[in-house]
């Protein structure tokens, strides 16, 4: 084995690349901060807590963020913990999330689903979960805010199954919640971690107490502490014990293979704000989460050695990577774009020359960067699982591009995801129609919004689609700043979009009041629906059609 291969094996083995999926306010920022407490942060792409008033520089981009008090940027955060290198892909959060949030999940090998114990599965979690399921990546669940009055833990597990359709296996189990939250019991080690508030935010080590199973008389004693009145402790203990017994009988046993295939979610309980249960979670997570996954090709190598549908293992010494996200105007002093690249195999070194499969040309990766707050840091080397930014002054990169040392290969792309917001665009100055067409074309290629048209209508009256409504604002802003076109966005009353395969007659749908037949950029038929009911009507009545939530693979 060559020296590179040996190093690759070592570097791949110690890497974990994941994203946190959650509904706003579940505690993602808090958990991220607490995870960082345990690791020395190597690179922070974008401030973790994007508090607007803490920004020292503002680009046009940041201006939108500032006005809305949100963070648009997907940041990549790398830290080292116990010898592991952890890449945490932060997904844009808050009310308006965008297609980028979904795309980021295409670069993650696992997801941590963060749930507010008082609220259970919320809409945004559900949408993000669907993307993880589509990819079949492992999903770990952290049930947060146990220090607050919570729903019954068994109910929460039931909800995971009923709403998300995923079975779960609790790794820890809570003893009480809210004012009566005493801690969590580790079902594997039989240790109890007694709840302590972390008022100093230091993430100090909490000593776990070893039990000889739940029947250990010490258990009840420990719950009572030095209190005379043991009534409350007894009540908590009885409830805890009966829940645990129920789990033993009716719950799923831990099965790593099912975890790896996204069929079983290991569940942990804690309180991110109190840095409680976080370390335990992190320790099990790095042990159980997968190393960087192999990537499947859709185009074979020129040599024929790698066929379409083959997997490139991360330990292959040949360099491969793909672009999953493009962000424009990150630097106020340059009107540039940064393409985010996930390394899939081989060793990345600055100034390396790689093949750009789509453009069929060689490109030199001279400006690989990671971000530290608003600062850019040049990256000298990186390994599979890592994500780096490429400054793209010439607009050479698109979402889904493969950059590789292996001539010809292309990875299966990053799909377009079904939008839920729709609009038409109105130009204020009709003389600028050409610029508008060009702007829409380029910005949709970049993935800012999706564009649909009526078949045979050319560029006329496009319908814009977005996963998050904020994407329209970004589009408007960039059309004005980069193409000199002022526009008005008129929201359309559609709420669902499906790509349709099968013998479709689009007119049939367009004739109906509640649906519209269009085509996407690649001429794939899409249907827009005004309500859940309209979508259900179509799926129930047109059994010969398939209604897809992601775009079918691009036609050759
Ligand atoms: P997000 O990124 O998912 O939107 O959530 P974020 O971390 O900002 O947390 C949302 C709110 O929930 C914050 O309160 C945060 O302090 C609180 N929180 C997070 N984890 C826990 C927990 O384990 N227990 C309790 N009780 N609260 C938790 P906030 O009042 O909105 O903001 P802040 O003033 O505390 O920053």
mmCIF file of C-alpha atoms in Angstrom, residues 197-491:
data_model
loop_
_atom_site.group_PDB
_atom_site.id
_atom_site.type_symbol
_atom_site.label_atom_id
_atom_site.label_comp_id
_atom_site.label_asym_id
_atom_site.label_seq_id
_atom_site.Cartn_x
_atom_site.Cartn_y
_atom_site.Cartn_z
ATOM 1 C CA UNK A 197 -27.631 23.119 34.996
ATOM 2 C CA UNK A 198 -24.706 24.507 33.108
ATOM 3 C CA UNK A 199 -25.043 28.105 34.135
ATOM 4 C CA UNK A 200 -21.509 28.958 33.152
ATOM 5 C CA UNK A 201 -21.813 27.475 29.685
ATOM 6 C CA UNK A 202 -18.607 25.573 30.048
ATOM 7 C CA UNK A 203 -19.742 22.099 29.176
ATOM 8 C CA UNK A 204 -18.024 20.680 32.224
ATOM 9 C CA UNK A 205 -17.681 16.942 32.576
ATOM 10 C CA UNK A 206 -20.538 15.339 34.456
ATOM 11 C CA UNK A 207 -19.615 12.173 36.312
ATOM 12 C CA UNK A 208 -21.985 9.363 35.436
ATOM 13 C CA UNK A 209 -23.069 6.919 38.133
ATOM 14 C CA UNK A 210 -22.875 3.241 37.332
ATOM 15 C CA UNK A 211 -25.923 1.131 38.216
ATOM 16 C CA UNK A 212 -26.410 -2.603 38.243
ATOM 17 C CA UNK A 213 -29.475 -2.298 36.045
ATOM 18 C CA UNK A 214 -32.681 -0.420 36.814
ATOM 19 C CA UNK A 215 -33.508 -2.706 39.759
ATOM 20 C CA UNK A 216 -30.394 -1.580 41.594
ATOM 21 C CA UNK A 217 -31.650 -0.238 44.970
ATOM 22 C CA UNK A 218 -29.108 2.551 44.588
ATOM 23 C CA UNK A 219 -31.174 3.866 41.711
ATOM 24 C CA UNK A 220 -34.094 5.004 43.828
ATOM 25 C CA UNK A 221 -31.774 6.261 46.541
ATOM 26 C CA UNK A 222 -29.872 8.363 44.081
ATOM 27 C CA UNK A 223 -33.060 9.860 42.717
ATOM 28 C CA UNK A 224 -34.169 10.841 46.187
ATOM 29 C CA UNK A 225 -30.801 12.384 46.979
ATOM 30 C CA UNK A 226 -30.672 13.575 50.581
ATOM 31 C CA UNK A 227 -34.374 14.421 50.690
ATOM 32 C CA UNK A 228 -36.439 13.014 53.490
ATOM 33 C CA UNK A 229 -39.514 12.759 51.323
ATOM 34 C CA UNK A 230 -38.953 10.062 48.767
ATOM 35 C CA UNK A 231 -42.469 10.127 47.395
ATOM 36 C CA UNK A 232 -41.578 12.150 44.315
ATOM 37 C CA UNK A 233 -38.478 10.061 43.681
ATOM 38 C CA UNK A 234 -40.518 6.877 43.907
ATOM 39 C CA UNK A 235 -43.096 8.234 41.509
ATOM 40 C CA UNK A 236 -40.449 9.240 38.995
ATOM 41 C CA UNK A 237 -38.662 5.950 39.389
ATOM 42 C CA UNK A 238 -41.827 3.885 38.876
ATOM 43 C CA UNK A 239 -42.723 5.776 35.759
ATOM 44 C CA UNK A 240 -39.206 5.558 34.407
ATOM 45 C CA UNK A 241 -39.036 1.831 35.144
ATOM 46 C CA UNK A 242 -42.336 1.030 33.514
ATOM 47 C CA UNK A 243 -41.381 3.029 30.415
ATOM 48 C CA UNK A 244 -38.098 1.231 30.214
ATOM 49 C CA UNK A 245 -39.765 -2.161 30.595
ATOM 50 C CA UNK A 246 -42.150 -1.259 27.827
ATOM 51 C CA UNK A 247 -39.204 -0.335 25.633
ATOM 52 C CA UNK A 248 -37.499 -3.637 26.349
ATOM 53 C CA UNK A 249 -40.610 -5.528 25.265
ATOM 54 C CA UNK A 250 -42.012 -3.400 22.463
ATOM 55 C CA UNK A 251 -39.048 -1.308 21.342
ATOM 56 C CA UNK A 252 -36.622 -2.057 18.538
ATOM 57 C CA UNK A 253 -33.298 -3.529 19.481
ATOM 58 C CA UNK A 254 -30.234 -1.655 18.363
ATOM 59 C CA UNK A 255 -29.133 -2.767 14.903
ATOM 60 C CA UNK A 256 -26.205 -0.874 13.435
ATOM 61 C CA UNK A 257 -26.950 -2.021 9.928
ATOM 62 C CA UNK A 258 -30.466 -0.572 10.100
ATOM 63 C CA UNK A 259 -29.034 2.647 11.542
ATOM 64 C CA UNK A 260 -26.582 2.936 8.663
ATOM 65 C CA UNK A 261 -29.393 2.504 6.150
ATOM 66 C CA UNK A 262 -31.543 5.171 7.761
ATOM 67 C CA UNK A 263 -34.175 2.678 8.922
ATOM 68 C CA UNK A 264 -33.595 2.987 12.643
ATOM 69 C CA UNK A 265 -32.796 6.204 14.471
ATOM 70 C CA UNK A 266 -30.747 6.090 17.680
ATOM 71 C CA UNK A 267 -32.380 8.523 20.086
ATOM 72 C CA UNK A 268 -30.739 10.615 22.801
ATOM 73 C CA UNK A 269 -32.296 12.972 25.346
ATOM 74 C CA UNK A 270 -30.744 16.094 26.810
ATOM 75 C CA UNK A 271 -30.654 19.814 27.123
ATOM 76 C CA UNK A 272 -28.367 21.679 24.772
ATOM 77 C CA UNK A 273 -28.688 24.886 26.737
ATOM 78 C CA UNK A 274 -27.388 23.142 29.832
ATOM 79 C CA UNK A 275 -24.754 21.225 27.876
ATOM 80 C CA UNK A 276 -26.431 18.176 29.311
ATOM 81 C CA UNK A 277 -26.350 14.898 27.409
ATOM 82 C CA UNK A 278 -24.357 16.567 24.629
ATOM 83 C CA UNK A 279 -21.019 14.943 25.381
ATOM 84 C CA UNK A 280 -22.635 11.536 25.747
ATOM 85 C CA UNK A 281 -24.358 12.071 22.469
ATOM 86 C CA UNK A 282 -21.182 13.196 20.707
ATOM 87 C CA UNK A 283 -19.234 10.199 21.988
ATOM 88 C CA UNK A 284 -21.794 7.708 20.723
ATOM 89 C CA UNK A 285 -22.319 9.643 17.527
ATOM 90 C CA UNK A 286 -18.683 9.512 16.431
ATOM 91 C CA UNK A 287 -18.619 5.843 17.259
ATOM 92 C CA UNK A 288 -21.803 5.001 15.339
ATOM 93 C CA UNK A 289 -21.918 7.539 12.497
ATOM 94 C CA UNK A 290 -20.472 6.428 9.188
ATOM 95 C CA UNK A 291 -17.152 7.478 7.745
ATOM 96 C CA UNK A 292 -17.368 9.416 4.434
ATOM 97 C CA UNK A 293 -19.540 7.399 2.084
ATOM 98 C CA UNK A 294 -18.591 6.210 -1.402
ATOM 99 C CA UNK A 295 -20.177 8.193 -4.224
ATOM 100 C CA UNK A 296 -22.071 6.701 -7.157
ATOM 101 C CA UNK A 297 -21.152 7.706 -10.692
ATOM 102 C CA UNK A 298 -23.600 8.380 -13.474
ATOM 103 C CA UNK A 299 -21.023 8.760 -16.253
ATOM 104 C CA UNK A 300 -18.208 6.207 -16.679
ATOM 105 C CA UNK A 301 -14.521 7.077 -16.749
ATOM 106 C CA UNK A 302 -12.995 7.647 -20.188
ATOM 107 C CA UNK A 303 -10.768 4.621 -19.643
ATOM 108 C CA UNK A 304 -13.829 2.433 -19.031
ATOM 109 C CA UNK A 305 -12.350 1.283 -15.747
ATOM 110 C CA UNK A 306 -15.163 2.876 -13.768
ATOM 111 C CA UNK A 307 -18.634 2.213 -15.118
ATOM 112 C CA UNK A 308 -21.812 4.212 -14.719
ATOM 113 C CA UNK A 309 -23.404 3.196 -11.429
ATOM 114 C CA UNK A 310 -20.091 2.196 -9.844
ATOM 115 C CA UNK A 311 -19.138 3.553 -6.481
ATOM 116 C CA UNK A 312 -15.897 5.459 -5.947
ATOM 117 C CA UNK A 313 -14.683 4.599 -2.441
ATOM 118 C CA UNK A 314 -13.362 7.517 -0.362
ATOM 119 C CA UNK A 315 -10.056 5.721 0.094
ATOM 120 C CA UNK A 316 -9.395 5.683 -3.643
ATOM 121 C CA UNK A 317 -6.154 7.645 -4.192
ATOM 122 C CA UNK A 318 -7.684 9.302 -7.269
ATOM 123 C CA UNK A 319 -9.145 12.657 -6.398
ATOM 124 C CA UNK A 320 -12.927 13.155 -6.831
ATOM 125 C CA UNK A 321 -15.332 15.828 -5.590
ATOM 126 C CA UNK A 322 -18.563 17.574 -6.502
ATOM 127 C CA UNK A 323 -20.133 21.006 -6.117
ATOM 128 C CA UNK A 324 -23.316 21.098 -4.068
ATOM 129 C CA UNK A 325 -23.906 24.779 -3.543
ATOM 130 C CA UNK A 326 -22.990 28.128 -5.017
ATOM 131 C CA UNK A 327 -23.094 31.331 -3.112
ATOM 132 C CA UNK A 328 -22.667 34.701 -4.739
ATOM 133 C CA UNK A 329 -21.417 38.002 -3.383
ATOM 134 C CA UNK A 330 -20.051 36.639 -0.153
ATOM 135 C CA UNK A 331 -17.289 39.165 -0.201
ATOM 136 C CA UNK A 332 -18.444 42.777 -0.422
ATOM 137 C CA UNK A 333 -15.206 43.910 -2.050
ATOM 138 C CA UNK A 334 -15.459 41.405 -4.918
ATOM 139 C CA UNK A 335 -18.570 40.549 -6.828
ATOM 140 C CA UNK A 336 -17.604 36.936 -6.759
ATOM 141 C CA UNK A 337 -19.134 33.570 -6.236
ATOM 142 C CA UNK A 338 -18.005 30.735 -4.035
ATOM 143 C CA UNK A 339 -18.711 27.160 -5.053
ATOM 144 C CA UNK A 340 -18.883 24.700 -2.164
ATOM 145 C CA UNK A 341 -17.173 21.438 -2.951
ATOM 146 C CA UNK A 342 -17.418 18.153 -1.091
ATOM 147 C CA UNK A 343 -14.361 15.955 -1.395
ATOM 148 C CA UNK A 344 -15.300 12.337 -2.109
ATOM 149 C CA UNK A 345 -11.949 10.565 -2.552
ATOM 150 C CA UNK A 346 -8.220 11.191 -2.745
ATOM 151 C CA UNK A 347 -6.107 13.979 -1.334
ATOM 152 C CA UNK A 348 -6.905 17.602 -2.044
ATOM 153 C CA UNK A 349 -3.976 19.978 -2.351
ATOM 154 C CA UNK A 350 -4.056 23.636 -3.216
ATOM 155 C CA UNK A 351 -3.100 24.406 -6.817
ATOM 156 C CA UNK A 352 -3.942 20.900 -7.960
ATOM 157 C CA UNK A 353 -5.252 20.571 -11.486
ATOM 158 C CA UNK A 354 -8.478 18.615 -11.878
ATOM 159 C CA UNK A 355 -10.790 17.682 -14.701
ATOM 160 C CA UNK A 356 -14.014 19.595 -14.920
ATOM 161 C CA UNK A 357 -16.160 16.871 -16.434
ATOM 162 C CA UNK A 358 -19.043 19.023 -17.692
ATOM 163 C CA UNK A 359 -16.786 21.584 -19.369
ATOM 164 C CA UNK A 360 -14.365 18.878 -20.519
ATOM 165 C CA UNK A 361 -11.391 20.955 -19.452
ATOM 166 C CA UNK A 362 -8.720 21.110 -16.794
ATOM 167 C CA UNK A 363 -9.050 23.643 -13.991
ATOM 168 C CA UNK A 364 -6.526 24.674 -11.389
ATOM 169 C CA UNK A 365 -7.919 24.893 -7.868
ATOM 170 C CA UNK A 366 -5.814 27.841 -6.822
ATOM 171 C CA UNK A 367 -8.139 29.574 -4.383
ATOM 172 C CA UNK A 368 -9.632 26.962 -2.073
ATOM 173 C CA UNK A 369 -10.974 28.675 1.014
ATOM 174 C CA UNK A 370 -12.632 28.020 4.267
ATOM 175 C CA UNK A 371 -14.265 30.764 6.261
ATOM 176 C CA UNK A 372 -13.583 32.026 9.701
ATOM 177 C CA UNK A 373 -16.353 34.447 10.502
ATOM 178 C CA UNK A 374 -16.117 36.896 7.647
ATOM 179 C CA UNK A 375 -12.447 36.057 7.032
ATOM 180 C CA UNK A 376 -11.337 33.732 4.320
ATOM 181 C CA UNK A 377 -8.634 31.252 5.090
ATOM 182 C CA UNK A 378 -6.781 29.546 2.259
ATOM 183 C CA UNK A 379 -6.929 25.771 2.517
ATOM 184 C CA UNK A 380 -3.698 23.953 1.710
ATOM 185 C CA UNK A 381 -4.982 20.389 1.904
ATOM 186 C CA UNK A 382 -8.108 18.431 2.694
ATOM 187 C CA UNK A 383 -9.444 14.874 2.768
ATOM 188 C CA UNK A 384 -12.614 12.973 1.843
ATOM 189 C CA UNK A 385 -15.603 14.210 3.822
ATOM 190 C CA UNK A 386 -14.225 17.769 3.977
ATOM 191 C CA UNK A 387 -15.978 20.683 2.339
ATOM 192 C CA UNK A 388 -14.164 23.675 0.944
ATOM 193 C CA UNK A 389 -15.119 26.794 -0.943
ATOM 194 C CA UNK A 390 -13.726 27.586 -4.377
ATOM 195 C CA UNK A 391 -13.649 31.199 -5.402
ATOM 196 C CA UNK A 392 -15.276 31.183 -8.807
ATOM 197 C CA UNK A 393 -14.505 34.404 -10.603
ATOM 198 C CA UNK A 394 -15.331 33.086 -14.079
ATOM 199 C CA UNK A 395 -18.589 31.367 -13.274
ATOM 200 C CA UNK A 396 -17.065 27.987 -14.121
ATOM 201 C CA UNK A 397 -18.999 25.961 -11.599
ATOM 202 C CA UNK A 398 -22.578 24.819 -11.352
ATOM 203 C CA UNK A 399 -24.405 22.836 -8.741
ATOM 204 C CA UNK A 400 -23.750 19.159 -9.348
ATOM 205 C CA UNK A 401 -20.441 19.599 -11.224
ATOM 206 C CA UNK A 402 -17.887 16.827 -10.762
ATOM 207 C CA UNK A 403 -14.228 17.843 -10.333
ATOM 208 C CA UNK A 404 -11.916 14.895 -10.485
ATOM 209 C CA UNK A 405 -8.597 13.374 -11.428
ATOM 210 C CA UNK A 406 -10.454 10.621 -13.298
ATOM 211 C CA UNK A 407 -11.278 11.668 -16.831
ATOM 212 C CA UNK A 408 -14.918 11.331 -17.811
ATOM 213 C CA UNK A 409 -16.618 10.369 -14.576
ATOM 214 C CA UNK A 410 -19.550 12.295 -13.282
ATOM 215 C CA UNK A 411 -21.325 11.707 -10.003
ATOM 216 C CA UNK A 412 -25.090 11.469 -9.803
ATOM 217 C CA UNK A 413 -26.109 15.090 -9.531
ATOM 218 C CA UNK A 414 -27.780 17.270 -6.997
ATOM 219 C CA UNK A 415 -31.470 17.217 -7.939
ATOM 220 C CA UNK A 416 -33.867 20.149 -8.057
ATOM 221 C CA UNK A 417 -36.224 19.921 -5.096
ATOM 222 C CA UNK A 418 -39.920 20.526 -5.229
ATOM 223 C CA UNK A 419 -40.681 24.232 -4.590
ATOM 224 C CA UNK A 420 -43.542 25.365 -2.396
ATOM 225 C CA UNK A 421 -43.619 29.029 -3.365
ATOM 226 C CA UNK A 422 -44.428 30.308 -6.813
ATOM 227 C CA UNK A 423 -44.407 33.702 -8.443
ATOM 228 C CA UNK A 424 -44.375 35.539 -11.708
ATOM 229 C CA UNK A 425 -41.854 38.262 -12.333
ATOM 230 C CA UNK A 426 -42.852 41.663 -13.642
ATOM 231 C CA UNK A 427 -40.292 43.916 -15.247
ATOM 232 C CA UNK A 428 -40.487 47.604 -14.398
ATOM 233 C CA UNK A 429 -38.708 48.779 -17.549
ATOM 234 C CA UNK A 430 -39.796 46.760 -20.617
ATOM 235 C CA UNK A 431 -36.656 47.871 -22.480
ATOM 236 C CA UNK A 432 -34.649 45.577 -20.212
ATOM 237 C CA UNK A 433 -36.380 42.353 -21.163
ATOM 238 C CA UNK A 434 -33.190 40.899 -22.641
ATOM 239 C CA UNK A 435 -31.245 41.482 -19.435
ATOM 240 C CA UNK A 436 -34.091 39.924 -17.472
ATOM 241 C CA UNK A 437 -34.051 36.801 -19.623
ATOM 242 C CA UNK A 438 -30.283 36.509 -19.271
ATOM 243 C CA UNK A 439 -30.402 37.159 -15.528
ATOM 244 C CA UNK A 440 -33.134 34.604 -14.964
ATOM 245 C CA UNK A 441 -31.303 32.056 -17.059
ATOM 246 C CA UNK A 442 -28.005 32.490 -15.215
ATOM 247 C CA UNK A 443 -29.430 32.803 -11.744
ATOM 248 C CA UNK A 444 -31.635 29.767 -12.169
ATOM 249 C CA UNK A 445 -28.596 27.830 -13.385
ATOM 250 C CA UNK A 446 -26.925 28.843 -10.181
ATOM 251 C CA UNK A 447 -29.919 27.488 -8.295
ATOM 252 C CA UNK A 448 -31.220 30.789 -6.907
ATOM 253 C CA UNK A 449 -34.759 29.924 -8.041
ATOM 254 C CA UNK A 450 -36.287 27.399 -10.414
ATOM 255 C CA UNK A 451 -37.911 28.465 -13.656
ATOM 256 C CA UNK A 452 -40.877 26.854 -15.378
ATOM 257 C CA UNK A 453 -42.446 27.724 -18.670
ATOM 258 C CA UNK A 454 -45.495 26.858 -20.677
ATOM 259 C CA UNK A 455 -44.528 24.442 -23.388
ATOM 260 C CA UNK A 456 -44.001 26.226 -26.687
ATOM 261 C CA UNK A 457 -44.062 29.705 -25.122
ATOM 262 C CA UNK A 458 -40.276 30.257 -25.202
ATOM 263 C CA UNK A 459 -39.018 32.730 -22.616
ATOM 264 C CA UNK A 460 -42.382 34.363 -22.233
ATOM 265 C CA UNK A 461 -44.036 34.626 -18.801
ATOM 266 C CA UNK A 462 -41.922 32.246 -16.794
ATOM 267 C CA UNK A 463 -43.182 30.918 -13.463
ATOM 268 C CA UNK A 464 -40.611 31.052 -10.673
ATOM 269 C CA UNK A 465 -40.475 28.352 -8.040
ATOM 270 C CA UNK A 466 -38.680 28.391 -4.692
ATOM 271 C CA UNK A 467 -38.425 26.154 -1.659
ATOM 272 C CA UNK A 468 -38.282 29.223 0.597
ATOM 273 C CA UNK A 469 -39.888 32.569 -0.227
ATOM 274 C CA UNK A 470 -36.661 34.363 0.645
ATOM 275 C CA UNK A 471 -35.167 33.019 -2.578
ATOM 276 C CA UNK A 472 -37.392 35.470 -4.484
ATOM 277 C CA UNK A 473 -35.946 38.377 -2.530
ATOM 278 C CA UNK A 474 -32.443 37.186 -3.279
ATOM 279 C CA UNK A 475 -33.342 36.888 -6.963
ATOM 280 C CA UNK A 476 -34.830 40.386 -7.077
ATOM 281 C CA UNK A 477 -31.831 41.798 -5.320
ATOM 282 C CA UNK A 478 -29.356 40.137 -7.636
ATOM 283 C CA UNK A 479 -31.305 40.997 -10.781
ATOM 284 C CA UNK A 480 -31.102 44.637 -9.758
ATOM 285 C CA UNK A 481 -27.480 44.600 -8.585
ATOM 286 C CA UNK A 482 -25.942 42.411 -11.273
ATOM 287 C CA UNK A 483 -28.182 42.853 -14.311
ATOM 288 C CA UNK A 484 -29.582 46.330 -13.693
ATOM 289 C CA UNK A 485 -33.164 45.065 -13.873
ATOM 290 C CA UNK A 486 -35.767 46.266 -11.407
ATOM 291 C CA UNK A 487 -38.600 43.771 -10.972
ATOM 292 C CA UNK A 488 -41.740 43.121 -9.044
ATOM 293 C CA UNK A 489 -42.557 39.671 -7.795
ATOM 294 C CA UNK A 490 -46.198 38.582 -7.875
ATOM 295 C CA UNK A 491 -46.917 35.561 -5.736
#
